[in-house]
mmCIF file of C-alpha atoms and ligand atoms in Angstrom:
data_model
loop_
_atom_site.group_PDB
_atom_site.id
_atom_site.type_symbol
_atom_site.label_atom_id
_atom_site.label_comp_id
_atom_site.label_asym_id
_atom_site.label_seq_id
_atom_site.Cartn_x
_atom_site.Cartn_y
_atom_site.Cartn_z
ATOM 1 C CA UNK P 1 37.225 -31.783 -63.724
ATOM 2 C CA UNK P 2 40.177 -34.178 -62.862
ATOM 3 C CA UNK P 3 38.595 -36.460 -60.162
ATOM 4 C CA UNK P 4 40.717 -38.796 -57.801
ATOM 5 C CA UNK P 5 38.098 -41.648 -59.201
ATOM 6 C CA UNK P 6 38.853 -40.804 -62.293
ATOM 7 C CA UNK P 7 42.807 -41.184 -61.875
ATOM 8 C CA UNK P 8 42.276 -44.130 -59.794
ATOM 9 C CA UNK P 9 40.594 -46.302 -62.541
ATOM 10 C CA UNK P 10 43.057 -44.942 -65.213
ATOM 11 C CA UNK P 11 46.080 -46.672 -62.868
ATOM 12 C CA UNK P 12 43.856 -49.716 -62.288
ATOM 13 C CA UNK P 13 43.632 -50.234 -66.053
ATOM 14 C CA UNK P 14 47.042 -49.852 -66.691
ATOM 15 C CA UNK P 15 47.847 -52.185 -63.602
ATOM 16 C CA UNK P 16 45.239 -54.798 -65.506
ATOM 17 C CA UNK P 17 47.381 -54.613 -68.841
ATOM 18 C CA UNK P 18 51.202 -54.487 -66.762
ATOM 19 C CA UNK P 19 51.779 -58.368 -66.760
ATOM 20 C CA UNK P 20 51.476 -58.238 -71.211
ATOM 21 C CA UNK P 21 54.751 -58.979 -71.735
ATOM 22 C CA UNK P 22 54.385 -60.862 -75.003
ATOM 23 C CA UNK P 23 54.870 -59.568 -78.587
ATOM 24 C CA UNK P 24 58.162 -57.455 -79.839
ATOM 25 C CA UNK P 25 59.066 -53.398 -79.927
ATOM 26 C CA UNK P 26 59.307 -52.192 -83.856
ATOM 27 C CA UNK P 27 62.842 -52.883 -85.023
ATOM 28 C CA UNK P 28 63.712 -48.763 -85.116
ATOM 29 C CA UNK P 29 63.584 -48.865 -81.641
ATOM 30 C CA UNK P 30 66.751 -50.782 -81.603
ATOM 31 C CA UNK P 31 68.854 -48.122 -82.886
ATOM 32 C CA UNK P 32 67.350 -45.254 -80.850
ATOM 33 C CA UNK P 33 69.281 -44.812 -77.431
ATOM 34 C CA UNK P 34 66.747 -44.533 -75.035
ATOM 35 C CA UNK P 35 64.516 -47.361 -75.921
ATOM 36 C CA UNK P 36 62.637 -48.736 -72.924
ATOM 37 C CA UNK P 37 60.462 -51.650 -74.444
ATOM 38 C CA UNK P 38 58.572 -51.520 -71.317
ATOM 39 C CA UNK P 39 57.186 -48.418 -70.620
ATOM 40 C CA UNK P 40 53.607 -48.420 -69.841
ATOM 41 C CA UNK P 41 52.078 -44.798 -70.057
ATOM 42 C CA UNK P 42 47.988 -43.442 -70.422
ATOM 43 C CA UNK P 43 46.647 -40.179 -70.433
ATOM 44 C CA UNK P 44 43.207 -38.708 -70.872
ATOM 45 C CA UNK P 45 42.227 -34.935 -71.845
ATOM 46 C CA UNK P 46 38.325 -34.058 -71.944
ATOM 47 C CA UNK P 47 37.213 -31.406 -73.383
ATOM 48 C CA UNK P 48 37.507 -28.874 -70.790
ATOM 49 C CA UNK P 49 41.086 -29.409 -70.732
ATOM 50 C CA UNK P 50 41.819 -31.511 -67.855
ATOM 51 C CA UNK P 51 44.350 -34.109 -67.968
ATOM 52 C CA UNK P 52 44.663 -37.203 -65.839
ATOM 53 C CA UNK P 53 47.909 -39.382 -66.736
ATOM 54 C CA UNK P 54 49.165 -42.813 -65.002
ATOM 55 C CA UNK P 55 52.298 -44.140 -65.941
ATOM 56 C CA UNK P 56 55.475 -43.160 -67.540
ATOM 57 C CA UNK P 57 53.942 -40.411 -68.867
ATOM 58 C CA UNK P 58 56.985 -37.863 -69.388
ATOM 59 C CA UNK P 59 58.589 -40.502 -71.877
ATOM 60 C CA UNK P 60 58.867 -39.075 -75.119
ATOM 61 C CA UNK P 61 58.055 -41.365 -78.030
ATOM 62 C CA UNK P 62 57.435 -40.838 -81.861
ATOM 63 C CA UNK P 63 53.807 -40.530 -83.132
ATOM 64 C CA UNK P 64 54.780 -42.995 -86.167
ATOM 65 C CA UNK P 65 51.960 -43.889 -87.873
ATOM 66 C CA UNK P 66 49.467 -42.033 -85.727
ATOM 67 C CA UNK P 67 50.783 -39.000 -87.264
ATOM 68 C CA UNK P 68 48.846 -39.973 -90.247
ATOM 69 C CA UNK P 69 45.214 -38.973 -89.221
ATOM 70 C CA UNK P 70 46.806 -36.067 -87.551
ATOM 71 C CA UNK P 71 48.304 -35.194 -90.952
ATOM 72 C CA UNK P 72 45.491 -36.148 -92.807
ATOM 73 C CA UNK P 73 43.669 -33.459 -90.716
ATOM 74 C CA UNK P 74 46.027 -30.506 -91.665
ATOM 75 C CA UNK P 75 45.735 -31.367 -95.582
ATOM 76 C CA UNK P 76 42.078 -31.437 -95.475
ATOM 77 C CA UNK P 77 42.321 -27.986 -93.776
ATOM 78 C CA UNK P 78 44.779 -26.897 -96.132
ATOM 79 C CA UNK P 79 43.327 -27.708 -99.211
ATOM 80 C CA UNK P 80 39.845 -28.521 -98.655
ATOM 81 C CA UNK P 81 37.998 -32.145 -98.692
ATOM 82 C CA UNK P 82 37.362 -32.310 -102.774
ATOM 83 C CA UNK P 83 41.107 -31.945 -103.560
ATOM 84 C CA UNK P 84 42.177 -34.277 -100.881
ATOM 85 C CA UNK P 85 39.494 -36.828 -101.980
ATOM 86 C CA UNK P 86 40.409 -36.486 -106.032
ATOM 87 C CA UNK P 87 44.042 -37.937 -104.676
ATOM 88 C CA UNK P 88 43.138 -40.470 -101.477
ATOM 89 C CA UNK P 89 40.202 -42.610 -101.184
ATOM 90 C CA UNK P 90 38.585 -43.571 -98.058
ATOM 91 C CA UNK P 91 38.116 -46.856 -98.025
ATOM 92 C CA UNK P 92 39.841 -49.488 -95.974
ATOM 93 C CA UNK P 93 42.097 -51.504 -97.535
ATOM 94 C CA UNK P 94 42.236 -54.831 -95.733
ATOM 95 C CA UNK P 95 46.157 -54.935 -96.342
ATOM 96 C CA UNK P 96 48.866 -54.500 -94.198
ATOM 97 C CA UNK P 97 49.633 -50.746 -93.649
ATOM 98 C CA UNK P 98 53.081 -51.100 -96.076
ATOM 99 C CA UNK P 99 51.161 -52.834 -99.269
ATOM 100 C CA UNK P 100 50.994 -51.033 -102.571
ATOM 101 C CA UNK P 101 47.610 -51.007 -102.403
ATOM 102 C CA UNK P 102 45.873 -48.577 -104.890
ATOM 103 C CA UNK P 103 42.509 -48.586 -106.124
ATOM 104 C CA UNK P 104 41.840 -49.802 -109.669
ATOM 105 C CA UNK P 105 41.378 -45.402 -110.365
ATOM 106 C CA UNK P 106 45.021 -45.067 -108.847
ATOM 107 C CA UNK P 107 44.024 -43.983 -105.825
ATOM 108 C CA UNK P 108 45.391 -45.388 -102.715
ATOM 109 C CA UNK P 109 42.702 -46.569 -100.642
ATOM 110 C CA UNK P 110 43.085 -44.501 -97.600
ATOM 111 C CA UNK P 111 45.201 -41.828 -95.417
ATOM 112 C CA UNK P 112 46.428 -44.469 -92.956
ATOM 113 C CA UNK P 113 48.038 -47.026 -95.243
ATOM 114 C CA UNK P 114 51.601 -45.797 -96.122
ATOM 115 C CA UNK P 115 50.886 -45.255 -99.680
ATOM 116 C CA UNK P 116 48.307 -42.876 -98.805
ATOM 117 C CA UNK P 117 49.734 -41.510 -95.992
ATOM 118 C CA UNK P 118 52.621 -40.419 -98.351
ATOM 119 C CA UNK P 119 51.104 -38.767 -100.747
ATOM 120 C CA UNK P 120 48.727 -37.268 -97.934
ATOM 121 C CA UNK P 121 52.034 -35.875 -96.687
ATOM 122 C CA UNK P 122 52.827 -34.483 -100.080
ATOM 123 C CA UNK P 123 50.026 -32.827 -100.424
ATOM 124 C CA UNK P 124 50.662 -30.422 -97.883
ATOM 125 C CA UNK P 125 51.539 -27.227 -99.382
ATOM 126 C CA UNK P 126 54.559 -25.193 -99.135
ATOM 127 C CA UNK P 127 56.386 -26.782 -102.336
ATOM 128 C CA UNK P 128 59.153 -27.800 -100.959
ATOM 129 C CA UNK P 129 59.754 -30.747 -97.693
ATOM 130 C CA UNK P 130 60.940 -27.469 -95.373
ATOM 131 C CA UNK P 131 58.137 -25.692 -95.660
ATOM 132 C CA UNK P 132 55.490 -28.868 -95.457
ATOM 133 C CA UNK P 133 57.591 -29.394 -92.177
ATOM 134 C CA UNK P 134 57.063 -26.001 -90.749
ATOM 135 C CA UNK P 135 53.303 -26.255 -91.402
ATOM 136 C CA UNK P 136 52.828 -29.340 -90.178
ATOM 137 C CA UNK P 137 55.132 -28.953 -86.838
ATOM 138 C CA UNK P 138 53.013 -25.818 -86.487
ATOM 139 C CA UNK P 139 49.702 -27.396 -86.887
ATOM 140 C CA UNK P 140 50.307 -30.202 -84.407
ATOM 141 C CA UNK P 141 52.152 -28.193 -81.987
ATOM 142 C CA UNK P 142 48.884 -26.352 -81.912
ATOM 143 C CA UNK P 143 46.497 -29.342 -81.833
ATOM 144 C CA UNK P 144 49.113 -30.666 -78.759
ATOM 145 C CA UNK P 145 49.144 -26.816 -77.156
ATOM 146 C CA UNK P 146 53.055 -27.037 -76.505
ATOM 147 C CA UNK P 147 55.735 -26.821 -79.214
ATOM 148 C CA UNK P 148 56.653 -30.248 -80.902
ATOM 149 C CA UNK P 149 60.044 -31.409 -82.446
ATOM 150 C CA UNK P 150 61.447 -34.215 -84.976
ATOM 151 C CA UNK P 151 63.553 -36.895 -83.179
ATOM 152 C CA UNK P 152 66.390 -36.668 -85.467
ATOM 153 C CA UNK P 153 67.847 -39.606 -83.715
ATOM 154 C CA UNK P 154 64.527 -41.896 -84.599
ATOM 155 C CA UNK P 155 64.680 -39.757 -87.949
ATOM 156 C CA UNK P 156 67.761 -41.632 -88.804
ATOM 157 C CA UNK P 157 66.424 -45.057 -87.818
ATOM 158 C CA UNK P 158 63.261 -44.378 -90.273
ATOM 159 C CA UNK P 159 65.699 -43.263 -93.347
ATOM 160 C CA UNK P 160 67.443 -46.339 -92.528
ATOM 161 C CA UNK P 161 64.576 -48.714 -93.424
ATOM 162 C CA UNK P 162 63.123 -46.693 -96.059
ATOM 163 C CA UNK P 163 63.303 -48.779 -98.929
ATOM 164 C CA UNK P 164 59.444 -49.963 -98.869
ATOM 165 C CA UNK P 165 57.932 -46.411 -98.407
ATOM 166 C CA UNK P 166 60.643 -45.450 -101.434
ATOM 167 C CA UNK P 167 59.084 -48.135 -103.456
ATOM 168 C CA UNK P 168 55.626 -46.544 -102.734
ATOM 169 C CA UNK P 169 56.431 -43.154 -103.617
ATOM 170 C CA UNK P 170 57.990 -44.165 -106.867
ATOM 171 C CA UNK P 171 54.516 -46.076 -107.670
ATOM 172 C CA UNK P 172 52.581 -43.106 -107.228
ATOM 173 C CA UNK P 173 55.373 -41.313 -108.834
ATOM 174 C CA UNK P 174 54.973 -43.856 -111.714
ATOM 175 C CA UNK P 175 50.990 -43.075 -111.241
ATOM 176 C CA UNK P 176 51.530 -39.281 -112.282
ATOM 177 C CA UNK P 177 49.907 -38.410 -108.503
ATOM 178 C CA UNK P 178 52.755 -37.130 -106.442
ATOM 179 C CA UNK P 179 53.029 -33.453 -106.504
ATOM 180 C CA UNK P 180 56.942 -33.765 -105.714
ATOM 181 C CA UNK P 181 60.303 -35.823 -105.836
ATOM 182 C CA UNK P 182 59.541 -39.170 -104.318
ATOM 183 C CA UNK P 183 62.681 -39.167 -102.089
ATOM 184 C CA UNK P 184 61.402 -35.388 -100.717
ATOM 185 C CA UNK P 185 58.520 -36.773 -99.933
ATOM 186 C CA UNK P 186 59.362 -39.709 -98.244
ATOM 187 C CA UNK P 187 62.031 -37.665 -96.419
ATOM 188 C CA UNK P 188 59.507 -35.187 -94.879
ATOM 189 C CA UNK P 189 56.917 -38.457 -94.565
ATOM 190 C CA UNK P 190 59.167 -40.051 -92.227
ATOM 191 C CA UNK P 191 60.073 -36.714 -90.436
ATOM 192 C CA UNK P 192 56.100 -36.884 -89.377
ATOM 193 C CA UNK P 193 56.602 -40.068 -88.213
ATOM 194 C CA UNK P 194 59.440 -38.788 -85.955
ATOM 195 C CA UNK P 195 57.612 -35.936 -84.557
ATOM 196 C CA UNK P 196 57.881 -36.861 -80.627
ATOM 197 C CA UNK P 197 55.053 -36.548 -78.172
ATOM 198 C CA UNK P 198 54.357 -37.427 -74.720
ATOM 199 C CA UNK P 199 51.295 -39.152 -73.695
ATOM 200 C CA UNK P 200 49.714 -36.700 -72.150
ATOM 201 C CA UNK P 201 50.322 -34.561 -75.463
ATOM 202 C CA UNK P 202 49.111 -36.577 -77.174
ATOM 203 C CA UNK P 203 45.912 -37.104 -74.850
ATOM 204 C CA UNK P 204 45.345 -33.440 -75.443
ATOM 205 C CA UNK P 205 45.814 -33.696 -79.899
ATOM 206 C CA UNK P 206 42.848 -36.603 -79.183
ATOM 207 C CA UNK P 207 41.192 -33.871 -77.302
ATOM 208 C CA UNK P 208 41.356 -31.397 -79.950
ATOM 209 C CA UNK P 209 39.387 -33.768 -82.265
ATOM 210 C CA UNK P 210 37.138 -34.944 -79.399
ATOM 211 C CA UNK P 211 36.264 -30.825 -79.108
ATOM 212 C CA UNK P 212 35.404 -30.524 -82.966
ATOM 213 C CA UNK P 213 38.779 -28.940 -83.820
ATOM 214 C CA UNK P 214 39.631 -26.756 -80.751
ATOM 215 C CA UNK P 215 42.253 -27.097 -78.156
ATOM 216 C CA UNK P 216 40.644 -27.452 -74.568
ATOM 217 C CA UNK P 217 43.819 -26.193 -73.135
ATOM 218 C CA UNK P 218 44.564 -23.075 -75.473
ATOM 219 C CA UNK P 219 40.964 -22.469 -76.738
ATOM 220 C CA UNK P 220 42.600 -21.744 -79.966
ATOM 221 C CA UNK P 221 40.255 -23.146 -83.146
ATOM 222 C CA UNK P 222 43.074 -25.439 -84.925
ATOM 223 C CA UNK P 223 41.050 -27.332 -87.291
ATOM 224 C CA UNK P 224 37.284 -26.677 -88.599
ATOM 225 C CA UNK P 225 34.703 -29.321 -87.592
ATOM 226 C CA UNK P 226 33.981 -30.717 -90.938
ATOM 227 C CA UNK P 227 38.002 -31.516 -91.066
ATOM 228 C CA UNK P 228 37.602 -33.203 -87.911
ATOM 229 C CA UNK P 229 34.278 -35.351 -89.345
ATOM 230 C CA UNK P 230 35.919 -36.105 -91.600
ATOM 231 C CA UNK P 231 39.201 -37.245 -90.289
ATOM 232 C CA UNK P 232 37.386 -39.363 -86.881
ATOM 233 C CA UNK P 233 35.778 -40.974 -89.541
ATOM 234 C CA UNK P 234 38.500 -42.427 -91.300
ATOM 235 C CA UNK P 235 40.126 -42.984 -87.992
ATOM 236 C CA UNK P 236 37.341 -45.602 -87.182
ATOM 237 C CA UNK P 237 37.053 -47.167 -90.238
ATOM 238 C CA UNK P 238 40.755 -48.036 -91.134
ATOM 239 C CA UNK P 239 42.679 -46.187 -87.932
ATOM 240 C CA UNK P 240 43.818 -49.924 -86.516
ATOM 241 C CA UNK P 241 46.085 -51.353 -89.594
ATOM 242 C CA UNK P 242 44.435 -54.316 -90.516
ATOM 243 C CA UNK P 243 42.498 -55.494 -87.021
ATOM 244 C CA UNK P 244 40.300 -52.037 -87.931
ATOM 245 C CA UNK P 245 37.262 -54.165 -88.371
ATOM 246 C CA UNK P 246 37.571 -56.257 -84.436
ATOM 247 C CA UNK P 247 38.787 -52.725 -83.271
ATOM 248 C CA UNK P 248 35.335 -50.910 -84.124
ATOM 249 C CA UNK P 249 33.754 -54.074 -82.747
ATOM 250 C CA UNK P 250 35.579 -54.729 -79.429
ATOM 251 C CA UNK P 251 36.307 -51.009 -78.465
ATOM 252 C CA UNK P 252 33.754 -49.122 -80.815
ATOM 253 C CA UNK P 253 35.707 -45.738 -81.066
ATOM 254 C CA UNK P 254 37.616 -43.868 -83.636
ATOM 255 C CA UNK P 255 41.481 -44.480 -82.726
ATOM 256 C CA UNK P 256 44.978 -44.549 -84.123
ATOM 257 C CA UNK P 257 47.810 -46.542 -83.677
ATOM 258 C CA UNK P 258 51.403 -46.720 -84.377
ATOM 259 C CA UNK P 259 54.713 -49.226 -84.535
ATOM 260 C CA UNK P 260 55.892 -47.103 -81.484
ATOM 261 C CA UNK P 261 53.296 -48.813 -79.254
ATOM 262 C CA UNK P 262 51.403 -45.451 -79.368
ATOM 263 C CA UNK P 263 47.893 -45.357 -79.726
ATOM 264 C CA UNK P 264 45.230 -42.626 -79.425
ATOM 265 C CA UNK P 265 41.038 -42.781 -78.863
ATOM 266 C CA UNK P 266 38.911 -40.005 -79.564
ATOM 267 C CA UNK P 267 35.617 -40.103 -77.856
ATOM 268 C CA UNK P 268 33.547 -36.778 -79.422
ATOM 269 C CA UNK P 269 32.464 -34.486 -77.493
ATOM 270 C CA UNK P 270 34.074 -36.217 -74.193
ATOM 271 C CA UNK P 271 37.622 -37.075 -74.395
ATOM 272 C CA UNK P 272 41.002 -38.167 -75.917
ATOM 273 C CA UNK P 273 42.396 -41.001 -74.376
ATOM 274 C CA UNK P 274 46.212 -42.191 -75.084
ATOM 275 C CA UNK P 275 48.032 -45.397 -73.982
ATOM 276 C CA UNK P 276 51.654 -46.039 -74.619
ATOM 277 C CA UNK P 277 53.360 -49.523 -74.559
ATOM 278 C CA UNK P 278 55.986 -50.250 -77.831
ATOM 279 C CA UNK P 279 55.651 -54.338 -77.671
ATOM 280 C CA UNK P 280 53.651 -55.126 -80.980
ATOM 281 C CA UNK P 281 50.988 -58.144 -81.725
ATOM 282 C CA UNK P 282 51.281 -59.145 -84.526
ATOM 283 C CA UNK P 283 49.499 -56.013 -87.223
ATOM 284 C CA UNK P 284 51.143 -53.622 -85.135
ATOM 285 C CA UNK P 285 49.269 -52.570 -82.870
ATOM 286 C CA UNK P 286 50.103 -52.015 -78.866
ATOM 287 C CA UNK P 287 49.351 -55.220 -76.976
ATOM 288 C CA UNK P 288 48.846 -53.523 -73.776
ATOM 289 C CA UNK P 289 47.359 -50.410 -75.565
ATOM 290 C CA UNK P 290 44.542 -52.852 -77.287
ATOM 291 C CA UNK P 291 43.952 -54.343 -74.016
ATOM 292 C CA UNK P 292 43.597 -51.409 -72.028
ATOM 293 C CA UNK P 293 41.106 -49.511 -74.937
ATOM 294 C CA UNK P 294 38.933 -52.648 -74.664
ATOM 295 C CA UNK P 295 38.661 -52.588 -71.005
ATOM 296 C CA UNK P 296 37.973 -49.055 -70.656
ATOM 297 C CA UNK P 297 35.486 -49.054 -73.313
ATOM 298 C CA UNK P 298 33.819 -51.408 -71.316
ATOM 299 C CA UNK P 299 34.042 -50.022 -67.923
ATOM 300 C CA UNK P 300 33.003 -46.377 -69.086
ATOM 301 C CA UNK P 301 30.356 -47.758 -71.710
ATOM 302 C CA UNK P 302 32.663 -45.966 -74.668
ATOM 303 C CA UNK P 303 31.486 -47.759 -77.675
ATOM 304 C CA UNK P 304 29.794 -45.225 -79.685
ATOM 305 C CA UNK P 305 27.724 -47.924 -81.804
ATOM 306 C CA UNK P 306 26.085 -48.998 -78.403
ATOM 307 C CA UNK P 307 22.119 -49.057 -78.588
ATOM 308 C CA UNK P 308 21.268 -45.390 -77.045
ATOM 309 C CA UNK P 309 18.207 -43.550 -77.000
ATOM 310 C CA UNK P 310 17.355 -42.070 -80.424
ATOM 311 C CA UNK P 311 19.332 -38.768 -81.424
ATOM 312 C CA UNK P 312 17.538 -35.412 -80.529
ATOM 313 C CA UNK P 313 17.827 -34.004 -84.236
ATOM 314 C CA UNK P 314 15.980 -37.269 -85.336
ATOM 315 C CA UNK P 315 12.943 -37.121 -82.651
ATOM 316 C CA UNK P 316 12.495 -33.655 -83.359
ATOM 317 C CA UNK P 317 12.010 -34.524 -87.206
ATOM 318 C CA UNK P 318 9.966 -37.149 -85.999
ATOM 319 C CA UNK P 319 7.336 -34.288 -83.743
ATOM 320 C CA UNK P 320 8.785 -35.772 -80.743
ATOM 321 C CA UNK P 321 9.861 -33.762 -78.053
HETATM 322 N N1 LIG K 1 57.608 -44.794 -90.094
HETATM 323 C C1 LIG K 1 56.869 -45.964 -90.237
HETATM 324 C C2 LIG K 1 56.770 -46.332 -91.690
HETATM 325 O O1 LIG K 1 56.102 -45.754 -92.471
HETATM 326 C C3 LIG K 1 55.529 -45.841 -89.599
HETATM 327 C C4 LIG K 1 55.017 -47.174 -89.416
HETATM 328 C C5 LIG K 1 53.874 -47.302 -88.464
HETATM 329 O O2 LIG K 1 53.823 -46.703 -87.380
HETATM 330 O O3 LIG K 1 53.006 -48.069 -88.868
HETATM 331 O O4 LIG K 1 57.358 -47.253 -92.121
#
């Protein structure tokens, strides 16, 4: 249930993280006509459904790079764990997000480095970059529970500044591991990265995962659990570009960010939590996004490594009760 309290220390936080005015918005931003570098947005869904916002929270911004766990999520469905896993590894890379960085098997590392996240997207199947679009527009209009669109305006800005994530897909290309035309790939790649949300949306995707793969607000099953295991788990373990590693430490939950200043927390069972701020420190992430996480992990005792009573499963294997 939405409580005033609730709201209350949501706008607190975000007044605690207002005076960040350091670090720079991602250059796309500049071409895209409705940039405002300082909007300052959060929003939480828990898994009844409720949403709480504070903020500018009917400012649409692209998921960027957070559409890669999201996306990660609908291959897995699609195609089942063993298929995805024969093509993407799991492991964090300890690279920037844009580094050719492939295992010695070929591999890229992970989902949420580019070179994973773009044969992740080419995965999807359909055959051809229309049809992985509809899918995947479908899927996360369904984990958001309101229809979601490309920003063909940020779309352009993306194709713009391609040449890195070209470079990537031609490696794997080179690799024999990407099931279609590098440039189609990339092309519907950086479509996902347009894909617009609010916070609040996106507070409600985070929500969907937090719920074990159903929408509090529709109550419509959009991904099975093991997808979404599997999925928060790469999300803590490599969700935060390279400051993954301080991330699990300081705020201690699964998350992703993106160079749009968006960022999204999943606490399971409890919550998705979004903040949205597009000046950058310096791997990417959100300055006041980081800031408000770590506070609010704090405050509400988030961290899910946190010493807690032993888990019930384990005392009843034990003959406790
Ligand atoms: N579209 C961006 C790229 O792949 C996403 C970057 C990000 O959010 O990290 O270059």
């Amino acid at each position: 249930m939405a409580t005033p309290r609730l709201r209350r220390e949501l706008e607190q936080a975000l007044e605690n993280v207002r005076h960040r005015t350091e670090g720079e918005a991602s250059s796309y931003l500049s071409d895209v006509s409705d940039e405002q570098v300082d909007a300052l947005g959060a929003a939480i869904c828990d898994t009844d459904g409720v949403v709480t916002t504070a903020g500018d929270c009917d400012h649409v911004f692209p998921l960027q790079s957070v559409s890669k766990a999201f996306a990660y999520a609908v291959t897995l469905q699609e195609i089942g764990l063993e298929e995805v896993l024969a093509h993407v590894g799991v492991e964090p890379s300890g690279d920037a997000f844009n580094q050719p960085s492939l295992r010695r098997d070929g591999r890229p590392f992970n989902p949420l480095i580019n070179a994973g996240a773009i044969l992740t997207h080419g995965l999807i199947p359909g055959g051809t970059d229309g049809a992985r679009e509809e899918l995947l527009l479908a899927t996360f209009s369904a984990l958001a529970g309101e229809e979601l669109e490309v920003d063909e305006e940020v779309y352009a800005a993306e194709a713009e500044r391609a040449d890195l994530n070209l470079s990537l897909a031609h490696l794997l290309a080179a690799e024999g591991v990407l099931p279609d035309d590098p440039r189609e790939v990339v092309r519907g790649y950086l479509r996902q990265c347009s894909i617009n949300v609010t916070a609040p949306q996106l507070a409600v995707m985070g929500a969907t995962l937090a719920g074990g793969g159903v929408n509090p607000r529709t109550g419509d099953r959009v991904l099975d659990e093991g997808v979404v295991t599997q999925t928060l788990s790469v999300m803590m373990t490599c969700g935060m570009y390279d400051a993954s590693g301080q991330w699990v430490a300081e705020v201690g939950l699964p998350a992703k960010s993106g160079v749009s200043g968006a960022l999204v927390g999943v606490v399971p069972g409890v919550m998705g939590l979004t903040a949205y701020s597009p000046r950058l420190d310096s791997q990417g992430n959100s300055v006041r996004g980081i800031q408000l996480f770590e506070e609010l992990s704090e405050q509400w005792d988030l961290h899910l490594l946190r010493h807690r009573e032993p888990l019930a499963g384990l005392r009843e294997a034990r003959g406790e009760r």
